[in-house]
Short mmCIF file of C-alpha atoms in Angstrom, two decimals:
data_model
loop_
_atom_site.label_atom_id
_atom_site.label_comp_id
_atom_site.label_asym_id
_atom_site.label_seq_id
_atom_site.Cartn_x
_atom_site.Cartn_y
_atom_site.Cartn_z
CA MET A 439 123.92 125.44 77.03
CA LYS A 440 126.05 122.94 75.13
CA PHE A 441 127.80 119.86 76.44
CA LYS A 442 130.93 120.30 74.37
CA GLY A 443 132.63 122.42 77.02
CA MET A 444 133.05 119.52 79.42
CA CYS A 445 136.69 118.52 79.70
CA VAL A 446 137.67 115.27 78.01
CA LYS A 447 139.34 113.87 81.10
CA ALA A 448 136.28 114.16 83.35
CA MET A 449 134.16 112.58 80.67
CA ALA A 450 136.58 109.69 80.34
CA ALA A 451 136.50 109.23 84.11
CA VAL A 452 132.82 108.52 84.18
CA ALA A 453 133.17 106.35 81.12
CA SER A 454 135.76 104.19 82.85
CA LEU A 455 133.49 103.82 85.85
CA ALA A 456 130.80 102.45 83.60
CA MET A 457 133.28 100.34 81.63
CA MET A 458 132.53 102.47 78.63
CA THR A 459 135.97 103.67 77.64
CA GLY A 460 135.20 103.39 73.96
CA ILE A 461 132.94 106.45 74.00
CA ALA A 462 134.51 109.37 72.20
CA ALA A 463 135.01 112.54 74.26
CA CYS A 464 133.74 115.84 72.99
CA GLY A 465 135.99 118.62 71.95
CA GLY A 466 135.89 122.37 71.75
CA GLY A 467 135.25 124.78 74.56
CA ASN A 468 132.86 127.35 75.85
CA ASP A 469 132.47 129.35 79.02
CA ASN A 470 129.96 127.15 80.81
CA GLY A 471 132.59 125.49 82.96
CA GLY A 472 131.63 122.03 81.83
CA THR A 473 128.52 121.98 83.95
CA SER A 474 125.83 121.40 81.34
CA ALA A 475 124.20 118.27 79.99
CA PRO A 476 124.60 116.97 76.44
CA ALA A 477 122.70 119.18 74.01
CA SER A 478 118.99 118.48 73.77
CA SER A 479 117.67 116.48 70.84
CA GLY A 480 115.38 119.36 69.87
CA ILE A 481 112.31 117.12 69.96
CA THR A 482 109.10 118.73 71.24
CA MET A 483 105.92 117.32 72.70
CA ALA A 484 104.25 117.96 69.35
CA ASP A 485 106.83 115.67 67.73
CA VAL A 486 106.15 112.98 70.32
CA LYS A 487 102.40 113.10 69.68
CA ALA A 488 102.93 113.10 65.93
CA ALA A 489 105.05 109.95 66.20
CA LEU A 490 102.07 108.14 67.70
CA GLU A 491 99.72 109.39 64.99
CA SER A 492 102.11 108.60 62.14
CA ASP A 493 101.70 105.60 59.88
CA LYS A 494 105.45 105.27 59.30
CA ASP A 495 106.76 101.86 60.35
CA ILE A 496 109.40 102.02 63.06
CA THR A 497 111.16 99.29 65.01
CA LEU A 498 112.58 99.97 68.49
CA ASN A 499 114.89 97.64 70.36
CA TYR A 500 114.23 97.65 74.11
CA TRP A 501 116.39 96.09 76.83
CA THR A 502 114.94 95.36 80.27
CA TRP A 503 115.25 92.92 83.15
CA ARG A 504 111.51 93.36 83.92
CA THR A 505 109.75 91.54 81.06
CA ASP A 506 107.59 89.66 83.57
CA ILE A 507 106.05 92.98 84.58
CA GLU A 508 106.23 94.98 81.35
CA GLN A 509 105.51 92.58 78.50
CA ASP A 510 101.72 92.83 78.68
CA SER A 511 101.93 96.62 78.61
CA ILE A 512 104.30 96.48 75.66
CA ASP A 513 101.85 94.22 73.84
CA ALA A 514 99.04 96.69 74.55
CA PHE A 515 101.14 99.53 73.16
CA GLN A 516 101.83 97.66 69.94
CA ALA A 517 98.17 96.76 69.57
CA LYS A 518 97.25 100.43 69.80
CA TYR A 519 100.15 101.68 67.67
CA PRO A 520 100.97 98.82 65.28
CA HIS A 521 103.33 100.98 63.22
CA ILE A 522 105.78 101.01 66.17
CA LYS A 523 107.22 97.53 66.67
CA ILE A 524 109.02 96.82 69.94
CA ASN A 525 111.70 94.13 69.94
CA VAL A 526 112.22 93.22 73.60
CA THR A 527 115.42 91.73 74.95
CA ALA A 528 115.17 90.18 78.41
CA THR A 529 118.63 90.82 79.82
CA GLY A 530 118.39 88.65 82.92
CA ALA A 531 119.21 89.83 86.42
CA ALA A 532 119.93 93.52 86.93
CA SER A 533 123.66 92.87 87.36
CA ASP A 534 123.76 91.02 84.03
CA HIS A 535 121.70 93.78 82.44
CA TYR A 536 124.28 96.47 83.25
CA THR A 537 127.23 94.34 82.20
CA LYS A 538 125.60 93.68 78.82
CA PHE A 539 124.66 97.31 78.33
CA GLN A 540 128.13 98.54 79.27
CA ASN A 541 129.69 96.11 76.81
CA VAL A 542 127.60 97.20 73.81
CA VAL A 543 128.09 100.89 74.58
CA LYS A 544 131.82 100.32 74.87
CA SER A 545 131.91 98.49 71.55
CA GLY A 546 129.57 100.97 69.85
CA LYS A 547 127.60 98.11 68.32
CA ASP A 548 124.13 96.67 68.88
CA ILE A 549 123.15 99.44 71.31
CA PRO A 550 119.40 99.29 72.04
CA ASP A 551 117.16 102.27 71.32
CA VAL A 552 115.53 102.08 74.73
CA VAL A 553 116.94 100.74 78.00
CA GLN A 554 115.75 100.41 81.57
CA LEU A 555 118.03 101.93 84.22
CA GLU A 556 117.88 102.32 87.97
CA TYR A 557 118.16 105.96 88.98
CA ASP A 558 121.54 105.34 90.64
CA TYR A 559 122.99 104.29 87.30
CA LEU A 560 121.75 107.27 85.32
CA PRO A 561 124.53 109.86 85.88
CA GLN A 562 127.40 107.69 84.70
CA TYR A 563 125.63 107.01 81.40
CA ALA A 564 124.10 110.45 80.92
CA VAL A 565 127.25 112.54 81.22
CA THR A 566 129.19 110.39 78.76
CA GLY A 567 126.64 111.09 76.06
CA SER A 568 125.36 107.53 75.78
CA LEU A 569 121.78 108.60 76.52
CA LEU A 570 119.52 110.99 74.60
CA ASN A 571 118.76 114.28 76.31
CA PHE A 572 115.21 115.15 75.25
CA SER A 573 114.60 118.02 77.63
CA ASP A 574 112.34 120.63 76.03
CA PRO A 575 109.99 123.18 77.66
CA THR A 576 106.91 121.50 76.21
CA ILE A 577 108.05 118.04 77.29
CA GLU A 578 109.07 119.24 80.75
CA SER A 579 105.67 120.86 81.20
CA GLU A 580 103.32 118.27 79.74
CA MET A 581 105.19 115.06 80.41
CA GLY A 582 106.63 116.16 83.73
CA ALA A 583 103.15 116.78 85.10
CA LEU A 584 102.42 113.05 84.78
CA TYR A 585 104.95 111.87 87.38
CA ASN A 586 105.88 112.13 91.03
CA SER A 587 108.10 115.21 91.24
CA ALA A 588 110.98 113.39 92.98
CA ALA A 589 110.93 110.65 90.34
CA TRP A 590 110.86 113.21 87.54
CA GLU A 591 113.83 114.97 89.12
CA ASN A 592 115.65 111.63 89.36
CA SER A 593 115.37 111.28 85.57
CA HIS A 594 117.45 114.45 85.09
CA VAL A 595 121.18 115.08 85.23
CA ALA A 596 122.57 118.61 85.01
CA GLY A 597 119.30 119.86 83.56
CA GLY A 598 119.13 117.16 80.92
CA LEU A 599 116.19 114.74 80.71
CA TYR A 600 117.03 111.15 79.78
CA GLY A 601 113.92 109.08 80.31
CA THR A 602 110.60 108.70 82.06
CA PRO A 603 110.18 107.32 85.59
CA PHE A 604 108.69 103.83 85.75
CA ASP A 605 108.71 102.96 89.43
CA GLN A 606 110.07 104.23 92.73
CA GLY A 607 111.59 102.64 95.81
CA PRO A 608 110.79 104.83 98.83
CA GLU A 609 112.41 103.15 101.81
CA ILE A 610 110.09 101.20 104.09
CA MET A 611 110.57 99.54 107.47
CA PHE A 612 109.17 96.01 107.12
CA VAL A 613 108.15 94.88 110.59
CA ARG A 614 108.01 91.31 111.86
CA HIS A 615 105.27 91.17 114.46
CA ASP A 616 106.20 87.64 115.45
CA VAL A 617 109.44 89.09 116.85
CA LEU A 618 108.26 92.42 118.26
CA ASP A 619 105.05 91.15 119.81
CA LYS A 620 106.84 88.33 121.65
CA TYR A 621 108.84 90.89 123.60
CA GLY A 622 106.14 93.53 123.94
CA ILE A 623 107.88 96.03 121.68
CA GLU A 624 105.92 98.67 119.79
CA ILE A 625 106.79 99.71 116.23
CA PRO A 626 109.30 102.56 116.68
CA LYS A 627 108.36 105.92 115.18
CA THR A 628 111.68 107.68 115.82
CA TRP A 629 115.29 106.56 115.67
CA GLU A 630 115.56 107.09 119.42
CA GLU A 631 112.65 104.69 119.94
CA PHE A 632 114.32 102.30 117.48
CA GLU A 633 117.53 102.38 119.51
CA GLN A 634 115.77 101.73 122.83
CA ALA A 635 113.65 98.96 121.31
CA GLY A 636 116.78 97.31 119.91
CA ILE A 637 118.56 97.42 123.25
CA LYS A 638 115.53 95.85 124.95
CA LEU A 639 115.23 93.14 122.30
CA HIS A 640 118.90 92.11 122.39
CA GLN A 641 118.95 92.05 126.19
CA ALA A 642 115.88 89.79 126.17
CA ASP A 643 117.36 87.49 123.54
CA PRO A 644 121.05 87.96 122.58
CA THR A 645 120.46 86.08 119.31
CA LYS A 646 118.18 88.85 118.03
CA TYR A 647 118.81 92.36 116.72
CA MET A 648 116.48 95.16 115.79
CA SER A 649 117.80 95.06 112.21
CA PHE A 650 120.95 94.62 110.16
CA ILE A 651 123.13 96.98 108.18
CA ASP A 652 124.18 95.72 104.77
CA THR A 653 127.89 95.17 104.17
CA THR A 654 127.49 94.73 100.41
CA ASP A 655 125.37 97.68 99.27
CA VAL A 656 126.17 101.26 100.28
CA ARG A 657 122.61 102.47 99.71
CA TYR A 658 121.24 101.04 102.95
CA MET A 659 123.69 102.87 105.21
CA ALA A 660 123.32 106.00 103.09
CA GLN A 661 119.57 106.07 103.66
CA ILE A 662 120.00 106.29 107.44
CA ILE A 663 122.17 109.34 106.84
CA ARG A 664 119.63 110.70 104.37
CA SER A 665 116.81 110.36 106.91
CA SER A 666 118.75 112.68 109.23
CA GLY A 667 118.66 115.44 106.62
CA ALA A 668 122.45 115.39 106.22
CA ILE A 669 123.83 116.00 102.71
CA PRO A 670 127.21 114.24 102.23
CA TRP A 671 127.79 115.83 98.81
CA THR A 672 126.28 118.14 96.24
CA VAL A 673 126.71 117.88 92.49
CA GLU A 674 126.65 120.85 90.14
CA GLY A 675 126.37 120.00 86.49
CA VAL A 676 128.43 117.04 85.36
CA GLN A 677 131.87 118.01 86.65
CA ASN A 678 131.73 120.00 89.90
CA VAL A 679 131.24 118.14 93.19
CA GLU A 680 131.39 119.34 96.78
CA LEU A 681 132.12 116.55 99.27
CA SER A 682 130.73 117.15 102.77
CA MET A 683 131.23 113.68 104.22
CA THR A 684 132.87 115.00 107.41
CA ASP A 685 130.58 117.93 108.23
CA SER A 686 128.79 118.05 111.58
CA LYS A 687 125.41 116.70 110.41
CA VAL A 688 126.99 113.76 108.63
CA LYS A 689 129.19 113.05 111.65
CA GLU A 690 126.14 113.04 113.91
CA ALA A 691 124.41 110.46 111.73
CA VAL A 692 127.54 108.32 111.37
CA ASP A 693 128.17 108.41 115.13
CA PHE A 694 124.61 107.19 115.63
CA ILE A 695 125.11 104.29 113.22
CA GLN A 696 128.29 103.33 115.08
CA ARG A 697 126.45 103.49 118.39
CA LEU A 698 123.67 101.22 117.08
CA ILE A 699 126.29 98.66 116.05
CA ASP A 700 128.11 98.91 119.41
CA GLU A 701 124.81 98.43 121.28
CA ASP A 702 123.87 95.33 119.25
CA VAL A 703 120.88 97.11 117.77
CA LEU A 704 122.18 96.82 114.18
CA GLU A 705 124.09 93.77 113.07
CA PRO A 706 126.48 94.07 110.08
CA VAL A 707 125.43 91.36 107.60
CA ALA A 708 125.84 90.78 103.87
CA ASN A 709 122.33 91.04 102.41
CA LYS A 710 121.27 88.11 100.18
CA SER A 711 124.02 85.90 101.64
CA ASP A 712 123.46 82.47 103.20
CA GLU A 713 123.91 84.12 106.60
CA TYR A 714 121.15 86.58 105.76
CA ASN A 715 118.81 83.87 104.46
CA ARG A 716 119.26 81.77 107.59
CA GLY A 717 118.94 84.76 109.88
CA PHE A 718 115.77 86.00 108.26
CA ALA A 719 114.17 82.56 108.40
CA GLU A 720 115.02 82.34 112.10
CA GLY A 721 113.58 85.77 112.93
CA ARG A 722 116.98 87.14 113.83
CA TRP A 723 115.98 90.73 112.92
CA ALA A 724 112.78 92.44 114.04
CA VAL A 725 112.62 94.78 111.06
CA GLN A 726 114.19 95.10 107.64
CA PHE A 727 114.75 98.34 105.74
CA ASP A 728 114.37 98.25 101.97
CA GLY A 729 112.64 99.83 99.02
CA CYS A 730 108.88 99.28 98.91
CA TRP A 731 109.39 96.82 96.06
CA LYS A 732 110.76 94.37 98.64
CA GLY A 733 107.18 93.70 99.73
CA THR A 734 106.63 91.69 96.57
CA SER A 735 109.82 89.70 97.19
CA PHE A 736 108.65 88.78 100.67
CA LYS A 737 105.38 87.52 99.22
CA SER A 738 107.16 85.16 96.82
CA GLN A 739 110.12 84.20 99.00
CA GLN A 740 108.59 84.16 102.49
CA PRO A 741 104.98 83.03 102.00
CA GLN A 742 104.89 81.56 105.53
CA LEU A 743 105.07 85.09 106.97
CA ALA A 744 101.85 86.29 105.33
CA GLY A 745 99.90 88.30 107.89
CA VAL A 746 102.93 88.46 110.20
CA MET A 747 104.82 91.22 108.41
CA GLU A 748 103.73 94.84 108.11
CA PRO A 749 105.15 97.79 106.14
CA ALA A 750 105.67 100.97 108.18
CA LEU A 751 107.38 104.32 107.75
CA THR A 752 111.07 104.36 108.59
CA PRO A 753 111.90 106.08 111.91
CA ALA A 754 111.96 109.86 112.04
CA TRP A 755 115.11 111.66 113.09
CA GLY A 756 115.10 113.40 116.47
CA ASN A 757 112.22 113.22 118.91
CA SER A 758 109.46 114.38 116.62
CA THR A 759 107.76 112.99 113.56
CA SER A 760 106.71 116.46 112.40
CA ASP A 761 109.60 116.66 109.92
CA TRP A 762 109.72 113.07 108.75
CA LYS A 763 112.30 112.39 106.03
CA THR A 764 112.58 109.16 104.11
CA GLY A 765 115.12 107.80 101.68
CA GLU A 766 114.95 105.65 98.59
CA VAL A 767 116.38 102.27 97.60
CA GLY A 768 116.01 101.34 93.95
CA GLY A 769 113.38 102.44 91.50
CA SER A 770 113.89 102.69 87.76
CA MET A 771 113.35 104.80 84.70
CA ILE A 772 113.21 103.97 81.00
CA ALA A 773 115.78 105.85 78.95
CA VAL A 774 116.33 106.50 75.25
CA THR A 775 119.90 106.00 74.06
CA SER A 776 121.79 108.48 71.92
CA ALA A 777 122.44 105.67 69.43
CA THR A 778 118.76 105.81 68.42
CA ALA A 779 118.43 107.01 64.84
CA LYS A 780 117.09 110.55 64.54
CA GLU A 781 113.97 109.42 62.71
CA LYS A 782 113.11 107.04 65.57
CA GLN A 783 113.76 109.31 68.55
CA ALA A 784 110.30 110.86 68.88
CA ALA A 785 108.68 107.42 68.67
CA ALA A 786 111.07 106.11 71.32
CA ILE A 787 110.16 108.97 73.65
CA ALA A 788 106.47 108.37 72.98
CA PHE A 789 106.87 104.68 73.81
CA VAL A 790 108.67 105.20 77.13
CA ASN A 791 106.15 107.83 78.20
CA TRP A 792 103.18 105.60 77.25
CA LEU A 793 104.64 102.63 79.07
CA CYS A 794 105.19 104.66 82.25
CA SER A 795 102.10 106.88 82.34
CA ASP A 796 99.27 105.78 80.06
CA GLU A 797 96.13 104.65 81.86
CA ALA A 798 95.99 101.35 79.96
CA SER A 799 99.61 100.49 80.75
CA LEU A 800 99.26 101.44 84.41
CA LYS A 801 96.13 99.36 84.80
CA ILE A 802 97.94 96.27 83.52
CA VAL A 803 100.81 96.76 85.96
CA GLU A 804 98.51 97.72 88.83
CA ASP A 805 96.60 94.47 88.43
CA MET A 806 99.84 92.57 88.98
CA GLY A 807 100.23 94.38 92.30
CA SER A 808 104.01 94.15 92.17
CA VAL A 809 105.31 97.64 91.35
CA PHE A 810 105.06 101.01 93.06
CA LEU A 811 104.54 103.16 89.98
CA ALA A 812 105.94 106.68 89.67
CA ALA A 813 102.94 108.01 87.75
CA LYS A 814 100.94 110.66 89.60
CA SER A 815 97.65 109.14 88.47
CA PHE A 816 98.62 105.99 90.41
CA GLN A 817 99.96 107.70 93.52
CA GLU A 818 97.12 110.22 93.77
CA ASP A 819 94.34 107.68 93.25
CA PRO A 820 92.41 107.34 96.55
CA ALA A 821 91.24 103.89 95.51
CA GLN A 822 94.83 102.67 95.16
CA ALA A 823 95.61 103.83 98.69
CA GLU A 824 92.85 101.58 100.02
CA VAL A 825 93.72 98.41 98.12
CA VAL A 826 94.33 95.68 100.68
CA ASN A 827 97.56 93.79 100.07
CA ASP A 828 96.69 90.13 100.58
CA TYR A 829 100.16 89.29 101.93
CA PHE A 830 100.29 92.04 104.55
CA GLY A 831 96.54 92.03 105.18
CA MET A 832 96.44 95.82 105.06
CA PRO A 833 96.54 98.69 102.49
CA ALA A 834 100.30 98.68 101.91
CA ASN A 835 100.05 101.36 99.20
CA LYS A 836 98.89 103.87 101.80
CA VAL A 837 102.24 103.48 103.59
CA TYR A 838 104.17 103.58 100.33
CA PHE A 839 102.37 106.74 99.17
CA ASP A 840 103.11 108.39 102.52
CA ALA A 841 106.80 107.45 102.28
CA ALA A 842 107.06 108.76 98.71
CA SER A 843 105.63 112.10 99.85
CA LYS A 844 108.32 112.40 102.53
CA LEU A 845 111.41 111.83 100.39
CA SER A 846 114.17 114.15 101.61
CA SER A 847 115.27 116.84 99.18
CA GLY A 848 118.78 117.79 98.14
CA TRP A 849 120.00 114.22 97.68
CA SER A 850 121.88 113.43 94.48
CA VAL A 851 123.88 110.62 92.89
CA LEU A 852 127.61 111.10 92.42
CA PRO A 853 128.80 111.12 88.81
CA PHE A 854 131.45 108.64 89.96
CA ASN A 855 128.93 106.49 91.82
CA SER A 856 130.61 103.20 90.88
CA GLN A 857 133.84 104.29 92.59
CA TYR A 858 131.83 105.42 95.61
CA ALA A 859 130.17 102.00 95.87
CA THR A 860 133.46 100.12 95.41
CA THR A 861 135.38 102.12 98.01
CA TYR A 862 132.51 101.67 100.47
CA LYS A 863 133.39 98.00 100.56
CA ASP A 864 137.12 98.71 100.82
CA ILE A 865 137.08 101.53 103.39
CA ILE A 866 133.78 101.59 105.28
CA VAL A 867 132.81 97.92 105.58
CA PRO A 868 135.93 96.96 107.63
CA GLU A 869 134.77 99.51 110.24
CA LEU A 870 131.17 98.24 110.32
CA LYS A 871 131.81 96.37 113.57
CA LYS A 872 131.60 96.83 117.30
CA GLY A 873 134.36 99.23 118.32
CA GLY A 874 134.78 100.50 114.77
CA ASP A 875 135.56 104.11 113.93
CA LEU A 876 133.15 105.00 111.16
CA ASN A 877 133.81 108.73 111.23
CA ALA A 878 137.54 108.20 110.74
CA ALA A 879 136.64 105.87 107.89
CA PHE A 880 134.36 108.52 106.38
CA ALA A 881 137.24 111.02 106.39
CA LYS A 882 139.43 108.44 104.66
CA TRP A 883 136.61 107.68 102.22
CA GLN A 884 136.21 111.34 101.32
CA ASP A 885 139.98 111.74 100.78
CA SER A 886 140.01 108.65 98.58
CA LEU A 887 137.10 109.88 96.44
CA LYS A 888 138.61 113.36 96.18
CA THR A 889 141.97 112.01 95.04
CA TYR A 890 140.37 109.68 92.54
CA ALA A 891 137.96 112.22 91.09
CA GLU A 892 140.53 115.02 90.80
CA GLY A 893 142.88 112.61 89.08
CA GLN A 894 140.16 112.03 86.50
CA GLY A 895 139.44 115.70 85.84
CA PHE A 896 136.52 116.42 88.15
CA THR A 897 136.53 119.66 90.13
CA ILE A 898 136.25 118.68 93.79
CA THR A 899 135.81 120.91 96.82
CA THR A 900 135.34 119.78 100.41
CA LYS A 901 133.27 121.19 103.23
CA GLY A 902 133.27 120.30 106.90
#
C-alpha cells in the first residue's frame, strides 16, 4: 500500500506539531483511505548483509544524546567494518536533540542519516515522511526476531518500520525502605493496597505521601490508566483515530487518580523541579514511579540511598495480581531518515541493527550497567537476570525483565502527540488538586483534541 493517498492537510498537521512545516506533502490519491505508511524502501535483509560485506566506503552521520553509552559500541562497529565510517554528533539533552532535529528537517538541510528517537516521538516524524520505512518480509522476520516484541512493535507506525529498538523503559515502582519501614508498611502489590498504605502513611506523618503525580509530563498519569487496561484511544494507520477518553474504563481509572489525590496518597508535583528535589531528599514520597532507566539516575544523583531503595513491580489493578499490566516511560529506538542517500540506506540499516542487537555491542553496553536493552538475547539471558545491582543490592534486572513481560497491549501513541502533551498542561494539570474534577477535564480534553485534529484533516471518532 502506498503513502501517497494520505490527505495533505493531515500530513501538514503532524508536521506542524513537530515544527516541520517545510516538509512537502504528497499528492495523488488511491483507495486506501490514507491509512498506510510511506512506501517501503524496497531494501531486503540480503541487501543489509551485503552492505556489511561490501568494500565500498560509506559515511553515515548519526545524531544521538547518548554518546556516553553508545560511543564504545560505535567504535567497535567501525573497527569491524572500517568501510562504514560513523560521524557522531552529540546533540546534548534530549530536549535540545529534538529541537535541533526538527530544525534541520524543517530546513531540509544537514539532516543526519541516522537519528535516535524515543518511541513517543516516532509517529510525528514517521507519518510526515521524514523517516525511512524499511519494512520488508525478510527484515521483519530475521531482524524482528532479535528484539522484545513490544519494542519491535513500538518501532512501527501504520505497518511501516522506521528503526531498531535500542532500549526500553518498562515502568517500575522504586521503593524507599527508609520511609516504608519506619511506619511498618509493606510494599503494595495492588493499587488498593497502595491506596490503603498511602492513607496510613499520611495519617502517621502529614508531611509524607505515598508518591507524587507529575504535573509536567503526561506519561506518568497515563501509565496509571494503562495499568488498569483502559484504552483512551486507538489509532488506525496515520489518519484515523478513535478517542475513548470518556468511556467507562477510563473514567474508573481517572476517578481513582482523583481519589488518591483527595486522600493525600498522591501529591501533584512538577518532576525535576526544586520542589521535587527537596521533597525527594527529605523522603517526602515513599515510592516513585518511572521507567527502569531511572535506577541509573538514582545511583548517580542519590548515592546516599544505596541499599535503601528497591525496584519493584508497579501495583496491579483490582484485587489480584494474576493479570498484572505494566506501562512504559521512555525507551528509544535508532531510526534511519528518508534523507539518507539510496546507496547508503542498506548500510544505515545494518549499522542501527548491529548497534542494537549484535553480541559485541550489547556486551559493551551491558558492562556499563546503565541501559535496559530491548534485544531478546539480553532479556532472555538467565545470567543477566541474576546480576546483582550494586546500588540496589539485588538483581534489579529480574524485576525489569518481569515488568517488560507484562506490558499492556493495545496502547499506542497519538499521531498528534505533541498537542496531546501540551493540552495536558493546559486542561488536566489545573484539575490535579484536591477537590478537582478530572473526569470533567478529560471530557474537555477529548473535545479539544477532536476539534484540533479534525481541523487539521484527521478523521476522528469518539466512543464512550
